[in-house]
Structure formats: structure tokens, C-alpha cells
JSON list of N, CA and C in Angstrom, two decimals:
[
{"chain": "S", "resi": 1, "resn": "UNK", "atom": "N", "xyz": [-62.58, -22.35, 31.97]},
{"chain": "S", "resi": 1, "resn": "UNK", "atom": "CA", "xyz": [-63.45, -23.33, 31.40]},
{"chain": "S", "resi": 1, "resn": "UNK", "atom": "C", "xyz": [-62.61, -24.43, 30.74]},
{"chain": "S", "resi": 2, "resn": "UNK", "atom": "N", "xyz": [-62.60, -25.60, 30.60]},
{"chain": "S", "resi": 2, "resn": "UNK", "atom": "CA", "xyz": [-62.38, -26.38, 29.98]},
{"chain": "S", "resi": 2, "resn": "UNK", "atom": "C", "xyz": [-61.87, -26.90, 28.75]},
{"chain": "S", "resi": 3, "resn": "UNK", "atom": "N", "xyz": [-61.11, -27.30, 27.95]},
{"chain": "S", "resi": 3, "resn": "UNK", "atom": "CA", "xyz": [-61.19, -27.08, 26.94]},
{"chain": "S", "resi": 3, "resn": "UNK", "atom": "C", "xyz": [-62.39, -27.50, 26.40]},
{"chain": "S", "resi": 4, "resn": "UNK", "atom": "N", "xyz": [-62.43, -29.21, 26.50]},
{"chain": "S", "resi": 4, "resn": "UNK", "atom": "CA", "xyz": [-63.54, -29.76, 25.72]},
{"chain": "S", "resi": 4, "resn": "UNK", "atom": "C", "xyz": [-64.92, -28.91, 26.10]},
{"chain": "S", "resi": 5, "resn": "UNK", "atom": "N", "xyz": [-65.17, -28.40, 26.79]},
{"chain": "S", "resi": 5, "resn": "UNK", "atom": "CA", "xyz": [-66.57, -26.92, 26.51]},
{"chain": "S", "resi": 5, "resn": "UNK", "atom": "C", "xyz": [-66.16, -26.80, 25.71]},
{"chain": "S", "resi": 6, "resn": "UNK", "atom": "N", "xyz": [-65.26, -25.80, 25.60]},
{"chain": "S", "resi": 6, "resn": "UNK", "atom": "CA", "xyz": [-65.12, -25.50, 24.35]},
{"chain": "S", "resi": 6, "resn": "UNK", "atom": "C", "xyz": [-65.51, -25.55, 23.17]},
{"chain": "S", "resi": 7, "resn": "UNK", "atom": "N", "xyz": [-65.03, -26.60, 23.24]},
{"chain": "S", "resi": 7, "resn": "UNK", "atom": "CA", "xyz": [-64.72, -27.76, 21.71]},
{"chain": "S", "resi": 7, "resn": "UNK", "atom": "C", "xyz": [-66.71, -28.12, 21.15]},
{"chain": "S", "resi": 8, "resn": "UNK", "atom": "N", "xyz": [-67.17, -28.47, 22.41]},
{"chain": "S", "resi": 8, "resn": "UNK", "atom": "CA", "xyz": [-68.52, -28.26, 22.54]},
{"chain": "S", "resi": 8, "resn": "UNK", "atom": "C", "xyz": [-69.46, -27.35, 21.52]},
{"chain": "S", "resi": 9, "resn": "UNK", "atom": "N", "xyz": [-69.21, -25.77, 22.34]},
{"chain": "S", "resi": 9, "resn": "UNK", "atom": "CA", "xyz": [-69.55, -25.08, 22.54]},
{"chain": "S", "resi": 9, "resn": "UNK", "atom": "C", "xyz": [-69.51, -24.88, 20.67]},
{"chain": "S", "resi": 10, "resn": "UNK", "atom": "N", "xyz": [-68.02, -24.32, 19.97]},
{"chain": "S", "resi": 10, "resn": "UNK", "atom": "CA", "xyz": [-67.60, -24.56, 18.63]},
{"chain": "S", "resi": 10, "resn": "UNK", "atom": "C", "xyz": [-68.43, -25.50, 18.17]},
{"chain": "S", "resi": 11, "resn": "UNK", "atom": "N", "xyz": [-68.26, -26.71, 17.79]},
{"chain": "S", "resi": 11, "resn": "UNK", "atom": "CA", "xyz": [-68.91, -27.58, 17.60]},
{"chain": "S", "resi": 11, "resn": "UNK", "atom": "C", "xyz": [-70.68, -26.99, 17.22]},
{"chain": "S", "resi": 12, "resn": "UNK", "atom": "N", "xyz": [-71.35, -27.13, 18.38]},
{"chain": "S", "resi": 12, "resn": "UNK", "atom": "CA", "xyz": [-72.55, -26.82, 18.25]},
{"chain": "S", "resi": 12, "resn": "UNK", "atom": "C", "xyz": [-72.69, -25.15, 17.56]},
{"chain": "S", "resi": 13, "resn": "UNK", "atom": "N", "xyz": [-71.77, -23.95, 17.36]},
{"chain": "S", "resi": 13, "resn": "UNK", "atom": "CA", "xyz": [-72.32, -23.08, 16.60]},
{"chain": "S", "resi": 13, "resn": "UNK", "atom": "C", "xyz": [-71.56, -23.16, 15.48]},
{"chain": "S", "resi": 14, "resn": "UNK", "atom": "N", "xyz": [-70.69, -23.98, 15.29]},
{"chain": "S", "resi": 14, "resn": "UNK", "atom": "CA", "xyz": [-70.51, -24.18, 13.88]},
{"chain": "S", "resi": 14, "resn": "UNK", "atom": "C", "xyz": [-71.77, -25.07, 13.33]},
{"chain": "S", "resi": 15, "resn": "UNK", "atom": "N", "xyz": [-72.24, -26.37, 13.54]},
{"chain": "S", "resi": 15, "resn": "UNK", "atom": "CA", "xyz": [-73.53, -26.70, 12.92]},
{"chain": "S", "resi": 15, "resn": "UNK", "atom": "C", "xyz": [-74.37, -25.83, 12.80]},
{"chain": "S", "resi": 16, "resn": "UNK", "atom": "N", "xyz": [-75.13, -24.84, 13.66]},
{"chain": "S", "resi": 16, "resn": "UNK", "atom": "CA", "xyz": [-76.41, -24.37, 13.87]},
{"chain": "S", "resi": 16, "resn": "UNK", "atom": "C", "xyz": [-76.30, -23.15, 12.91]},
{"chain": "S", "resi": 17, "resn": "UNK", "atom": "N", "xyz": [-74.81, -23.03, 12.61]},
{"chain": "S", "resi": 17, "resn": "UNK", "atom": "CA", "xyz": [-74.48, -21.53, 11.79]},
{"chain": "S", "resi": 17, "resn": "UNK", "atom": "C", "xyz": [-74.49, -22.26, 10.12]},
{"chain": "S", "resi": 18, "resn": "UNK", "atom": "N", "xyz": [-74.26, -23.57, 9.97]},
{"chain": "S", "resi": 18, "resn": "UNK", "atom": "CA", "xyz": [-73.96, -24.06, 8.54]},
{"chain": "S", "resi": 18, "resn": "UNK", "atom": "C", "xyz": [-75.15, -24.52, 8.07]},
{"chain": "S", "resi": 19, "resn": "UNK", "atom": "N", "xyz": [-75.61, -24.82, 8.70]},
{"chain": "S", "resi": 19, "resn": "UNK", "atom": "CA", "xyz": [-77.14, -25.46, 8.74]},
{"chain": "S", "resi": 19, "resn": "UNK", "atom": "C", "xyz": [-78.15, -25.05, 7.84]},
{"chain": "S", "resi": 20, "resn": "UNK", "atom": "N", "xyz": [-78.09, -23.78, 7.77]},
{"chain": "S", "resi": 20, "resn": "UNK", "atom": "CA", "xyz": [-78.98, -22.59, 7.28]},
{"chain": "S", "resi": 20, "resn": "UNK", "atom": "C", "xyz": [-78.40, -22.38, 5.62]},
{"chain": "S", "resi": 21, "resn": "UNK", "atom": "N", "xyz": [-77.30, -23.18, 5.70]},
{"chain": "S", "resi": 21, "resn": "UNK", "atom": "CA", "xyz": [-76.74, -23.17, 3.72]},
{"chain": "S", "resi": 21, "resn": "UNK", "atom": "C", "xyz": [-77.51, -23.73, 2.98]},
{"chain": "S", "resi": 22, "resn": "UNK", "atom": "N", "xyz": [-77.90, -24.82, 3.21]},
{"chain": "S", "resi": 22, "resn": "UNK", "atom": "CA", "xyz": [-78.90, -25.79, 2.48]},
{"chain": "S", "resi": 22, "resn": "UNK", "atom": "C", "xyz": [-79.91, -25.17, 1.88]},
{"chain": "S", "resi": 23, "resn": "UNK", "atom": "N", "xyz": [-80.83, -24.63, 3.13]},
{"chain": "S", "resi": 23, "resn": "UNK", "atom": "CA", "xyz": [-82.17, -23.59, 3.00]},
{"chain": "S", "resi": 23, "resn": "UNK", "atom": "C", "xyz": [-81.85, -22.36, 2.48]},
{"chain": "S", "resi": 24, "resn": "UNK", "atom": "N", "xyz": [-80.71, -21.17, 2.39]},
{"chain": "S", "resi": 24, "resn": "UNK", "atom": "CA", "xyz": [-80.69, -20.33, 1.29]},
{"chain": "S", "resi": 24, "resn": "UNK", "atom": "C", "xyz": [-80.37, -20.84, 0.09]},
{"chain": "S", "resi": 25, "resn": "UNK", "atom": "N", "xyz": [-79.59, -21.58, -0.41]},
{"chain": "S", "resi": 25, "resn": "UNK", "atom": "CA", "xyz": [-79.29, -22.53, -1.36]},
{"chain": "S", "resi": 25, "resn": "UNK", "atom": "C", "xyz": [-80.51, -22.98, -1.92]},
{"chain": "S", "resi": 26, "resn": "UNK", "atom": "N", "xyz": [-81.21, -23.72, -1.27]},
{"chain": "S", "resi": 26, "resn": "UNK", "atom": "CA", "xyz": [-82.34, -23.95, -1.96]},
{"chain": "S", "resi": 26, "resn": "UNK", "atom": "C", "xyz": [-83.67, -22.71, -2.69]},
{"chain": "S", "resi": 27, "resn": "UNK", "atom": "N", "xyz": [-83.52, -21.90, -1.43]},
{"chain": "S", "resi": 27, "resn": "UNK", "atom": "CA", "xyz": [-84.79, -20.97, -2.13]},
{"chain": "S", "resi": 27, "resn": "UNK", "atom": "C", "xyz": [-83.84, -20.08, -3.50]},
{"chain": "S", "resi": 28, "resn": "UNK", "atom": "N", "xyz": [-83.02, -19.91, -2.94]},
{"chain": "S", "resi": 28, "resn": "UNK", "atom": "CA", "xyz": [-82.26, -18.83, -4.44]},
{"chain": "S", "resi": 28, "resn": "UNK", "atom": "C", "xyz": [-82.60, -19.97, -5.44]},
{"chain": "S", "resi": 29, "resn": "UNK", "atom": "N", "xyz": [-82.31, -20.97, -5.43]},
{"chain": "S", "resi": 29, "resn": "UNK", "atom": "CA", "xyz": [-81.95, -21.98, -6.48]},
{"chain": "S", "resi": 29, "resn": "UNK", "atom": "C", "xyz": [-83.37, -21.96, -7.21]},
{"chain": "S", "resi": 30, "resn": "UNK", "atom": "N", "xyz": [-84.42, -22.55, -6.17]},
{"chain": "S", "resi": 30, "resn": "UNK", "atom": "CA", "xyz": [-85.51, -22.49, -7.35]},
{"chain": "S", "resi": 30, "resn": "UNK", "atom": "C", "xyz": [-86.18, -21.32, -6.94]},
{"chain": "S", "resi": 31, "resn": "UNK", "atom": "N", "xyz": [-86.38, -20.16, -6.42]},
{"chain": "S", "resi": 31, "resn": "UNK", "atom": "CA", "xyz": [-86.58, -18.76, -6.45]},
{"chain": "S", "resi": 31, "resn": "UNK", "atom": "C", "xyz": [-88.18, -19.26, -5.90]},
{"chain": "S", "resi": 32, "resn": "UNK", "atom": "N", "xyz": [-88.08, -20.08, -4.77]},
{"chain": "S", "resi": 32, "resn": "UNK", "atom": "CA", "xyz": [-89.39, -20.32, -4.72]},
{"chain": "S", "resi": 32, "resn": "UNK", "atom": "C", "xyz": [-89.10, -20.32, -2.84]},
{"chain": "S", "resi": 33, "resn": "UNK", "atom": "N", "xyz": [-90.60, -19.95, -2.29]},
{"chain": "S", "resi": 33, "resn": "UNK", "atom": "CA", "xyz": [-90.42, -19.71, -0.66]},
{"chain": "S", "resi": 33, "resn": "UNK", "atom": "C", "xyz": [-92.04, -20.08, -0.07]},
{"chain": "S", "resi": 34, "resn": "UNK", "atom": "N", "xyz": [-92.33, -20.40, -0.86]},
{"chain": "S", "resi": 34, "resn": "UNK", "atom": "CA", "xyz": [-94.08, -20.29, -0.74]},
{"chain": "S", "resi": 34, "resn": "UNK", "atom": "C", "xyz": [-94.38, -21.46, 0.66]},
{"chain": "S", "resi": 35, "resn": "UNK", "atom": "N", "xyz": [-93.23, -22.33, 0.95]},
{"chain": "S", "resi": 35, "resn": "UNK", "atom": "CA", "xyz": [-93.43, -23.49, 2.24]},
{"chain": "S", "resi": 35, "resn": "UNK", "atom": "C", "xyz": [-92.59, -22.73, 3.52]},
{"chain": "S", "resi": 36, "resn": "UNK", "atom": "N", "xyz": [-92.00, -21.55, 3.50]},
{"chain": "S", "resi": 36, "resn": "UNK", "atom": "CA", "xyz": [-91.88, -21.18, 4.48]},
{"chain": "S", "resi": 36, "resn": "UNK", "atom": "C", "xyz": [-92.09, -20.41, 5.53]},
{"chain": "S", "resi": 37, "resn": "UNK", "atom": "N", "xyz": [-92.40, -20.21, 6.48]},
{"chain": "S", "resi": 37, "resn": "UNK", "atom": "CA", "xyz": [-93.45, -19.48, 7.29]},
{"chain": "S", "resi": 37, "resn": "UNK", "atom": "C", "xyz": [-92.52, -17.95, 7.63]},
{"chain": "S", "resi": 38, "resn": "UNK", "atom": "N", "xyz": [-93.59, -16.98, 7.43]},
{"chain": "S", "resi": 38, "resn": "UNK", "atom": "CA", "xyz": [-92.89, -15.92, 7.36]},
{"chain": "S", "resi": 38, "resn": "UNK", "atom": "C", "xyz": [-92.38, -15.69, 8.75]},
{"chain": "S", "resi": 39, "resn": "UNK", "atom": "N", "xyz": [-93.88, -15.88, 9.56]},
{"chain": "S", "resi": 39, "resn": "UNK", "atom": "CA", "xyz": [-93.73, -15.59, 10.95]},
{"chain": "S", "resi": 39, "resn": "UNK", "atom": "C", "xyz": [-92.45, -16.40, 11.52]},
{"chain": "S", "resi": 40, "resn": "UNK", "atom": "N", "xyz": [-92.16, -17.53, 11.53]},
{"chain": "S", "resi": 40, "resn": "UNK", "atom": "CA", "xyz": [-91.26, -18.02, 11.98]},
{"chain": "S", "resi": 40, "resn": "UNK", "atom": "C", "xyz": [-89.81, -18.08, 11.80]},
{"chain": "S", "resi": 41, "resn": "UNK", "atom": "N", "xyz": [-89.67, -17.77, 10.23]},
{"chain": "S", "resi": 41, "resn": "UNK", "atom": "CA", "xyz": [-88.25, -16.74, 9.71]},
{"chain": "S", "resi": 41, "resn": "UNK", "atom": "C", "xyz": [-88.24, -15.67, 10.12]},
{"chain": "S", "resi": 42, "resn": "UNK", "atom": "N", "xyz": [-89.14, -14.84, 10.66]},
{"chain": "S", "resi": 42, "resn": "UNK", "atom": "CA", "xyz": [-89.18, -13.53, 11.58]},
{"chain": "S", "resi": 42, "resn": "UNK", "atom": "C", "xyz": [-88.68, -13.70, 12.47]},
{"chain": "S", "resi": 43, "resn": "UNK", "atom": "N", "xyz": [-89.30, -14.63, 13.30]},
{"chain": "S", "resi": 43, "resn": "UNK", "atom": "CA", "xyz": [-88.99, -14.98, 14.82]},
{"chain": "S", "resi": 43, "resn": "UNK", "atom": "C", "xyz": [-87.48, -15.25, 15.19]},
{"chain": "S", "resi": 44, "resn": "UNK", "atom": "N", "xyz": [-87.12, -15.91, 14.32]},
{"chain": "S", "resi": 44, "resn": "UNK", "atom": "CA", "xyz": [-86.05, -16.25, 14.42]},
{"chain": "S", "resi": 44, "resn": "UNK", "atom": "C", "xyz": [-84.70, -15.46, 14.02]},
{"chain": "S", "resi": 45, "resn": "UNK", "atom": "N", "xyz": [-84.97, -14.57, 12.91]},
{"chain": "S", "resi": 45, "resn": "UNK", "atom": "CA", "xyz": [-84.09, -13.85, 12.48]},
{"chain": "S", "resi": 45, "resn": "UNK", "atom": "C", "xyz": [-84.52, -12.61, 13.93]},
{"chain": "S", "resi": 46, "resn": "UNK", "atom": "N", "xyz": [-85.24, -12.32, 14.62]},
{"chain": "S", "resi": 46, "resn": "UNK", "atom": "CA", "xyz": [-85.26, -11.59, 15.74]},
{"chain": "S", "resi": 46, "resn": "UNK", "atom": "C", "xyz": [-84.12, -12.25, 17.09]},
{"chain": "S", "resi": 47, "resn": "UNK", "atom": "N", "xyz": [-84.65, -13.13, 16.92]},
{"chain": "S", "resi": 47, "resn": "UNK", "atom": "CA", "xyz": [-83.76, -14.05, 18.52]},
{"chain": "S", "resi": 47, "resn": "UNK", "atom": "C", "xyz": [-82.69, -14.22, 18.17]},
{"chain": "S", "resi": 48, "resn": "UNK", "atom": "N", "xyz": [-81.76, -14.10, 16.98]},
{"chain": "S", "resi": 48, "resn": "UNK", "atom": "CA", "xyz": [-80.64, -14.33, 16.52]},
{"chain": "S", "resi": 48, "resn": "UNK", "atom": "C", "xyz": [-80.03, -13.20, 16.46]},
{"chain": "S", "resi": 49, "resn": "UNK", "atom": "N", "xyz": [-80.62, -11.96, 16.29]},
{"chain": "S", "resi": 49, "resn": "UNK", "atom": "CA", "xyz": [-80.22, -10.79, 15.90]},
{"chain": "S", "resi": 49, "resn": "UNK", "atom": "C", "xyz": [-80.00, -10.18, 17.69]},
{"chain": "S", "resi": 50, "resn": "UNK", "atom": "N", "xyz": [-80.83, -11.10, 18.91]},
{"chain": "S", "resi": 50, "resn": "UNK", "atom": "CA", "xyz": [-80.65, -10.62, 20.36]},
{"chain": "S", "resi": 50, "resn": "UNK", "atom": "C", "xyz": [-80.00, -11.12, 21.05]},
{"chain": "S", "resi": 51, "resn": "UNK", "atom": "N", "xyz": [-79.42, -11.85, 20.15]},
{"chain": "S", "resi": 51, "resn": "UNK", "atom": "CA", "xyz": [-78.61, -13.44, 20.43]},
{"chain": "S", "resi": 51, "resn": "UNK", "atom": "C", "xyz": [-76.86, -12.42, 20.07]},
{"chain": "S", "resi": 52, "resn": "UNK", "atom": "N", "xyz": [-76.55, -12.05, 18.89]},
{"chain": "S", "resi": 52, "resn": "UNK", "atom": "CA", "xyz": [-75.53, -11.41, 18.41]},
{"chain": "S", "resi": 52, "resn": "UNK", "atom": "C", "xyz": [-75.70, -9.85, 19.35]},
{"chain": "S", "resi": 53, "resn": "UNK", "atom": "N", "xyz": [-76.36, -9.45, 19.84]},
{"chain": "S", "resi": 53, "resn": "UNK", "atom": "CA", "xyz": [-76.64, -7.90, 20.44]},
{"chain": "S", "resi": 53, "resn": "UNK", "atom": "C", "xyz": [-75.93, -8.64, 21.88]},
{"chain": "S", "resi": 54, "resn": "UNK", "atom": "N", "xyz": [-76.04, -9.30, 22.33]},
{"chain": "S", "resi": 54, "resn": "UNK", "atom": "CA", "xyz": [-75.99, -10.20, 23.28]},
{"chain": "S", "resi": 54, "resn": "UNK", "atom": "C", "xyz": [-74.19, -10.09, 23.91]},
{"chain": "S", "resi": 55, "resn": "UNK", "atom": "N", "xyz": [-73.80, -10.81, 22.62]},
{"chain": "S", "resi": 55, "resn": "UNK", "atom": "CA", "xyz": [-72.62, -11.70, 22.58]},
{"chain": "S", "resi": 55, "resn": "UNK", "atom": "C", "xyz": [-71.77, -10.28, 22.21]},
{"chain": "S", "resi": 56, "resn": "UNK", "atom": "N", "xyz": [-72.46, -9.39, 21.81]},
{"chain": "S", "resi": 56, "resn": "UNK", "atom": "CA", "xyz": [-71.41, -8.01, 21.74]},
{"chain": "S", "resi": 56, "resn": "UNK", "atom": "C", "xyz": [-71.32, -7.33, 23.46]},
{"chain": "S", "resi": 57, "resn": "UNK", "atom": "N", "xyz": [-72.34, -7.33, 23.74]},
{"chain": "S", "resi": 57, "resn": "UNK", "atom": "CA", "xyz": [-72.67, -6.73, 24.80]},
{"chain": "S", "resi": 57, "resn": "UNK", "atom": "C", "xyz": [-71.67, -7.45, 26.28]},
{"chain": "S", "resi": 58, "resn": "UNK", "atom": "N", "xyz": [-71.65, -8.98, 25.80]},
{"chain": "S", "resi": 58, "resn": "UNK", "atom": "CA", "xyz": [-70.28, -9.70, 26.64]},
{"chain": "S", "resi": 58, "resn": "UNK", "atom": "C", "xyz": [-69.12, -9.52, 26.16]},
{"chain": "S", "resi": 59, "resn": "UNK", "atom": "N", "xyz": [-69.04, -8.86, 25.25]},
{"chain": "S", "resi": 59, "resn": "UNK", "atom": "CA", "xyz": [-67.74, -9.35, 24.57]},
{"chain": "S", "resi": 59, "resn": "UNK", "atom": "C", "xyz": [-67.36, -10.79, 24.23]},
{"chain": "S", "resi": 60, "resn": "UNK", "atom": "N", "xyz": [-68.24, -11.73, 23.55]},
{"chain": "S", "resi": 60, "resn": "UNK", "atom": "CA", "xyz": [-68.00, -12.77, 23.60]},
{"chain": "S", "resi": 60, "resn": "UNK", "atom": "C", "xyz": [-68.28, -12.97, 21.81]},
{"chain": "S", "resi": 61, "resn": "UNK", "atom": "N", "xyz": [-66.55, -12.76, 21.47]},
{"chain": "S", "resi": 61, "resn": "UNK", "atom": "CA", "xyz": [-66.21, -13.19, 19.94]},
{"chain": "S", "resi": 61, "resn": "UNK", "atom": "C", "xyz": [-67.49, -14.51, 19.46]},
{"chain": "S", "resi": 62, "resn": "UNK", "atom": "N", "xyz": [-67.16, -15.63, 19.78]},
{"chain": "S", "resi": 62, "resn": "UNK", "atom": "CA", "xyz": [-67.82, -16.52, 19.49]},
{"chain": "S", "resi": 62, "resn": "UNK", "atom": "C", "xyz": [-69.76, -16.55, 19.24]},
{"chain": "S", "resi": 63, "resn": "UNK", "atom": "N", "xyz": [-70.13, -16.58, 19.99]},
{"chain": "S", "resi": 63, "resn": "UNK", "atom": "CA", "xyz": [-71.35, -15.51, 20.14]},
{"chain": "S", "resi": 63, "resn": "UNK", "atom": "C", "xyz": [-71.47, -14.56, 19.35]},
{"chain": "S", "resi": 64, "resn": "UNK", "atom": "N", "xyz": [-71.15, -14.10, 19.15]},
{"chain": "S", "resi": 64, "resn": "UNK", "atom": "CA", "xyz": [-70.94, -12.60, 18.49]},
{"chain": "S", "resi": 64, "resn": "UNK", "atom": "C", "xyz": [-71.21, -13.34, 16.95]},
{"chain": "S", "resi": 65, "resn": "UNK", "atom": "N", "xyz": [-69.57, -14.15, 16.31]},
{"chain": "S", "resi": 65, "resn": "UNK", "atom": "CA", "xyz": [-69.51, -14.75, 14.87]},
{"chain": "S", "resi": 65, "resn": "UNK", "atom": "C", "xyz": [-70.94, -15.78, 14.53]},
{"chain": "S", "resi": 66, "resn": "UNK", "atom": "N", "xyz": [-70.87, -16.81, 15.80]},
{"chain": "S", "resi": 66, "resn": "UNK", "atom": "CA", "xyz": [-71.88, -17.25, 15.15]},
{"chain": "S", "resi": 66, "resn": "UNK", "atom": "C", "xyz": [-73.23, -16.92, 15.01]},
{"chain": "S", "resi": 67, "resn": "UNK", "atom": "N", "xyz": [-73.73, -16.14, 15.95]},
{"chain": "S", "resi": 67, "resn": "UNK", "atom": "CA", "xyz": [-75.29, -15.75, 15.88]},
{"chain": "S", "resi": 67, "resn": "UNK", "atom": "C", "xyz": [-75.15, -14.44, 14.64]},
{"chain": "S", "resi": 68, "resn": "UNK", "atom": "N", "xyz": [-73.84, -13.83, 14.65]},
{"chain": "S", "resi": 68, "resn": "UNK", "atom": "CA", "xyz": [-74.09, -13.04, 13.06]},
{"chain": "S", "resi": 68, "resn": "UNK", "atom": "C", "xyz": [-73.98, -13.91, 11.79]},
{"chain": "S", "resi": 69, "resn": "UNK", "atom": "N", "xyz": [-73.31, -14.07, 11.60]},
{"chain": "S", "resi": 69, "resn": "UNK", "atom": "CA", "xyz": [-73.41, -14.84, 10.25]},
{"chain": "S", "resi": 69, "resn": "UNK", "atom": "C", "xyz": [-74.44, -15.74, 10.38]},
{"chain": "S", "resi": 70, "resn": "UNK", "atom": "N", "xyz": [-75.38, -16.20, 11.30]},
{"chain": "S", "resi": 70, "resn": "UNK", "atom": "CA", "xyz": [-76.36, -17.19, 11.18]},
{"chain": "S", "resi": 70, "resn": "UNK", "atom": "C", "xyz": [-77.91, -15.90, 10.60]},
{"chain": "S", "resi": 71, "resn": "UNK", "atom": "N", "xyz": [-77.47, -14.77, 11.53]},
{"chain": "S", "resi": 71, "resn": "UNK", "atom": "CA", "xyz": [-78.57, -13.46, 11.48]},
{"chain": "S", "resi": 71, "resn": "UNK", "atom": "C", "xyz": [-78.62, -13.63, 9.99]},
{"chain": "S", "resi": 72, "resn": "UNK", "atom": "N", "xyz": [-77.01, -13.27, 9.31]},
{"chain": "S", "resi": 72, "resn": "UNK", "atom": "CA", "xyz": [-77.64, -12.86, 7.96]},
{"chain": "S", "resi": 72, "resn": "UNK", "atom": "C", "xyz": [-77.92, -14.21, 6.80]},
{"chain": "S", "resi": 73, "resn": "UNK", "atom": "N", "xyz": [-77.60, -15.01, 7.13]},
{"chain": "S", "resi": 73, "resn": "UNK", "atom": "CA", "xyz": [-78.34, -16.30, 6.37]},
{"chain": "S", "resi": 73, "resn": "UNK", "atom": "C", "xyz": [-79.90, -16.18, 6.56]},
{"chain": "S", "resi": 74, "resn": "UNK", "atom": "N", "xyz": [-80.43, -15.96, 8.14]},
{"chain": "S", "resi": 74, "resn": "UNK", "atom": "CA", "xyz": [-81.96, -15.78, 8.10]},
{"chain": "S", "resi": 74, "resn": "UNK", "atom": "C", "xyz": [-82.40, -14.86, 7.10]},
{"chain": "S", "resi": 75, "resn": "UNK", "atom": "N", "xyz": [-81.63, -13.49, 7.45]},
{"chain": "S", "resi": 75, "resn": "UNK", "atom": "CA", "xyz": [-82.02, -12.40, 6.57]},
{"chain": "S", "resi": 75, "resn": "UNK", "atom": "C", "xyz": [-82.26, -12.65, 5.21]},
{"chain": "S", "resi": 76, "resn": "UNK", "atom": "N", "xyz": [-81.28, -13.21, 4.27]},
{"chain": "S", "resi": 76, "resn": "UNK", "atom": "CA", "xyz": [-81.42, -13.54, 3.36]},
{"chain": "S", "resi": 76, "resn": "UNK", "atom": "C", "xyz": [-83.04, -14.51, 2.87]},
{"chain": "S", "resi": 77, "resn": "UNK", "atom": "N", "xyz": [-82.75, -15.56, 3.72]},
{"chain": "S", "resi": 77, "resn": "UNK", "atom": "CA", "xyz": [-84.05, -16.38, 3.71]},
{"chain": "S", "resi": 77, "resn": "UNK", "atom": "C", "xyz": [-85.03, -15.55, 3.73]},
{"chain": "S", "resi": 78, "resn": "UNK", "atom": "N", "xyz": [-85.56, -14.50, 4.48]},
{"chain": "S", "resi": 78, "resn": "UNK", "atom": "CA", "xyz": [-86.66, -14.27, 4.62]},
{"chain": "S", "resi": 78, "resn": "UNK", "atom": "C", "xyz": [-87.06, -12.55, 3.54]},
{"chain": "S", "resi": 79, "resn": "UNK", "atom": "N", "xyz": [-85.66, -12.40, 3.31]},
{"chain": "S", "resi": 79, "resn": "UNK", "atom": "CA", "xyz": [-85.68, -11.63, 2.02]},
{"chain": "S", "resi": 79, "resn": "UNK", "atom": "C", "xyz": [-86.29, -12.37, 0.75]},
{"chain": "S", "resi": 80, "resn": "UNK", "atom": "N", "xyz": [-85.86, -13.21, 0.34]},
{"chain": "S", "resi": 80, "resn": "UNK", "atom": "CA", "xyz": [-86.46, -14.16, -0.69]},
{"chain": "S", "resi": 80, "resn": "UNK", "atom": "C", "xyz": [-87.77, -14.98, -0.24]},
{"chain": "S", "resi": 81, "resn": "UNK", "atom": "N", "xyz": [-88.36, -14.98, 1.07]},
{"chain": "S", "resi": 81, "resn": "UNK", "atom": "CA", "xyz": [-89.27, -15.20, 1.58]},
{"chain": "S", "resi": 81, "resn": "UNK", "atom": "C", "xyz": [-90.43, -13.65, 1.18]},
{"chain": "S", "resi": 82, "resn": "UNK", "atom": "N", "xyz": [-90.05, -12.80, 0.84]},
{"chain": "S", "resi": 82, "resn": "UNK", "atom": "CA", "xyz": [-90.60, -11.58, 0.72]},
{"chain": "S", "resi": 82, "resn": "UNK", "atom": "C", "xyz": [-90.80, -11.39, -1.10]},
{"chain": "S", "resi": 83, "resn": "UNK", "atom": "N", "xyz": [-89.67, -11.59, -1.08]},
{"chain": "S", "resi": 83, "resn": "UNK", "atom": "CA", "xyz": [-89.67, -11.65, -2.76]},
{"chain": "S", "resi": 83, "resn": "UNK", "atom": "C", "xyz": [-90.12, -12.59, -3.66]},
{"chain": "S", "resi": 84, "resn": "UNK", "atom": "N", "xyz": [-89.87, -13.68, -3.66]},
{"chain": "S", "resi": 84, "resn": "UNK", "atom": "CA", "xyz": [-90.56, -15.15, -4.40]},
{"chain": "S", "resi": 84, "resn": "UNK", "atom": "C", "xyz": [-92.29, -15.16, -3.74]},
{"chain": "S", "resi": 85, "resn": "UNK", "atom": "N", "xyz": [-92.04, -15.16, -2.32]},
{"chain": "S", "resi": 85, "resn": "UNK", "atom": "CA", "xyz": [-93.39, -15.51, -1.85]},
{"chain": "S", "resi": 85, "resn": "UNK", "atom": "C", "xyz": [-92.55, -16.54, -1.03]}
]
């Protein structure tokens, strides 16, 4: 493959993995969750979590780092999505 894929590839799961700082940041901060949809922090912390099952299952490090550490940012979110409301 290429490098610049690569570079791509990085690129786009480093954003999609940092992304998600803002939004735990914010709900811890004001301990408030009441605008976020449970179902859809579900959904997502699911497809991320088949997303990392995935990237083990290729052996594909990258894959693997970013859909985990993105899993447990959801997790978190939707933990305090449970707890605040």
C-alpha cells in the first residue's frame, strides 16, 4: 500500500478517535447528559466495539488502537449518559 494511504488512513483515525474528547469533557464537566441520545451512544459504542473485534481478528494494530480507545471514550459517555441522565 502506499504510503500516503497511509498517512490517510492515520490521519482520519486519529480525528475520529480525538473527537470524542470534547464530548466526555464536557458531560464530566457539567455532570449533565440529558441532550444525548441513549440509543445512539449505544449504537455506536456497539459498531465500535465490532469495529475493534474486527481489527483484532485481522491483526490490524491500527484498527485495533483506534476503534479501542474511541470504544472506551463512548463507554464513558454513555456511562455518564446513565448516571447524570
Amino acid at each position: 500500500m502506499h504510503p500516503a494511504i497511509e498517512i490517510i488512513g492515520a490521519f482520519a483515525a486519529l480525528i475520529t478517535t480525538l473527537g470524542w474528547i470534547p464530548q466526555v469533557a464536557k458531560v464530566a464537566r457539567e455532570r449533565r447528559a440529558g441532550d444525548i441520545s441513549l440509543f445512539a451512544t449505544g449504537s455506536i459504542a456497539t459498531g465500535v466495539f465490532l469495529w475493534t473485534l474486527y481489527g483484532l481478528l485481522i491483526g490490524s494494530w491500527p484498527v485495533i488502537l483506534a476503534n479501542g480507545v474511541t470504544f472506551l471514550f463512548v463507554i464513558a459517555i454513555l456511562g455518564m449518559k446513565l448516571r447524570f441522565g
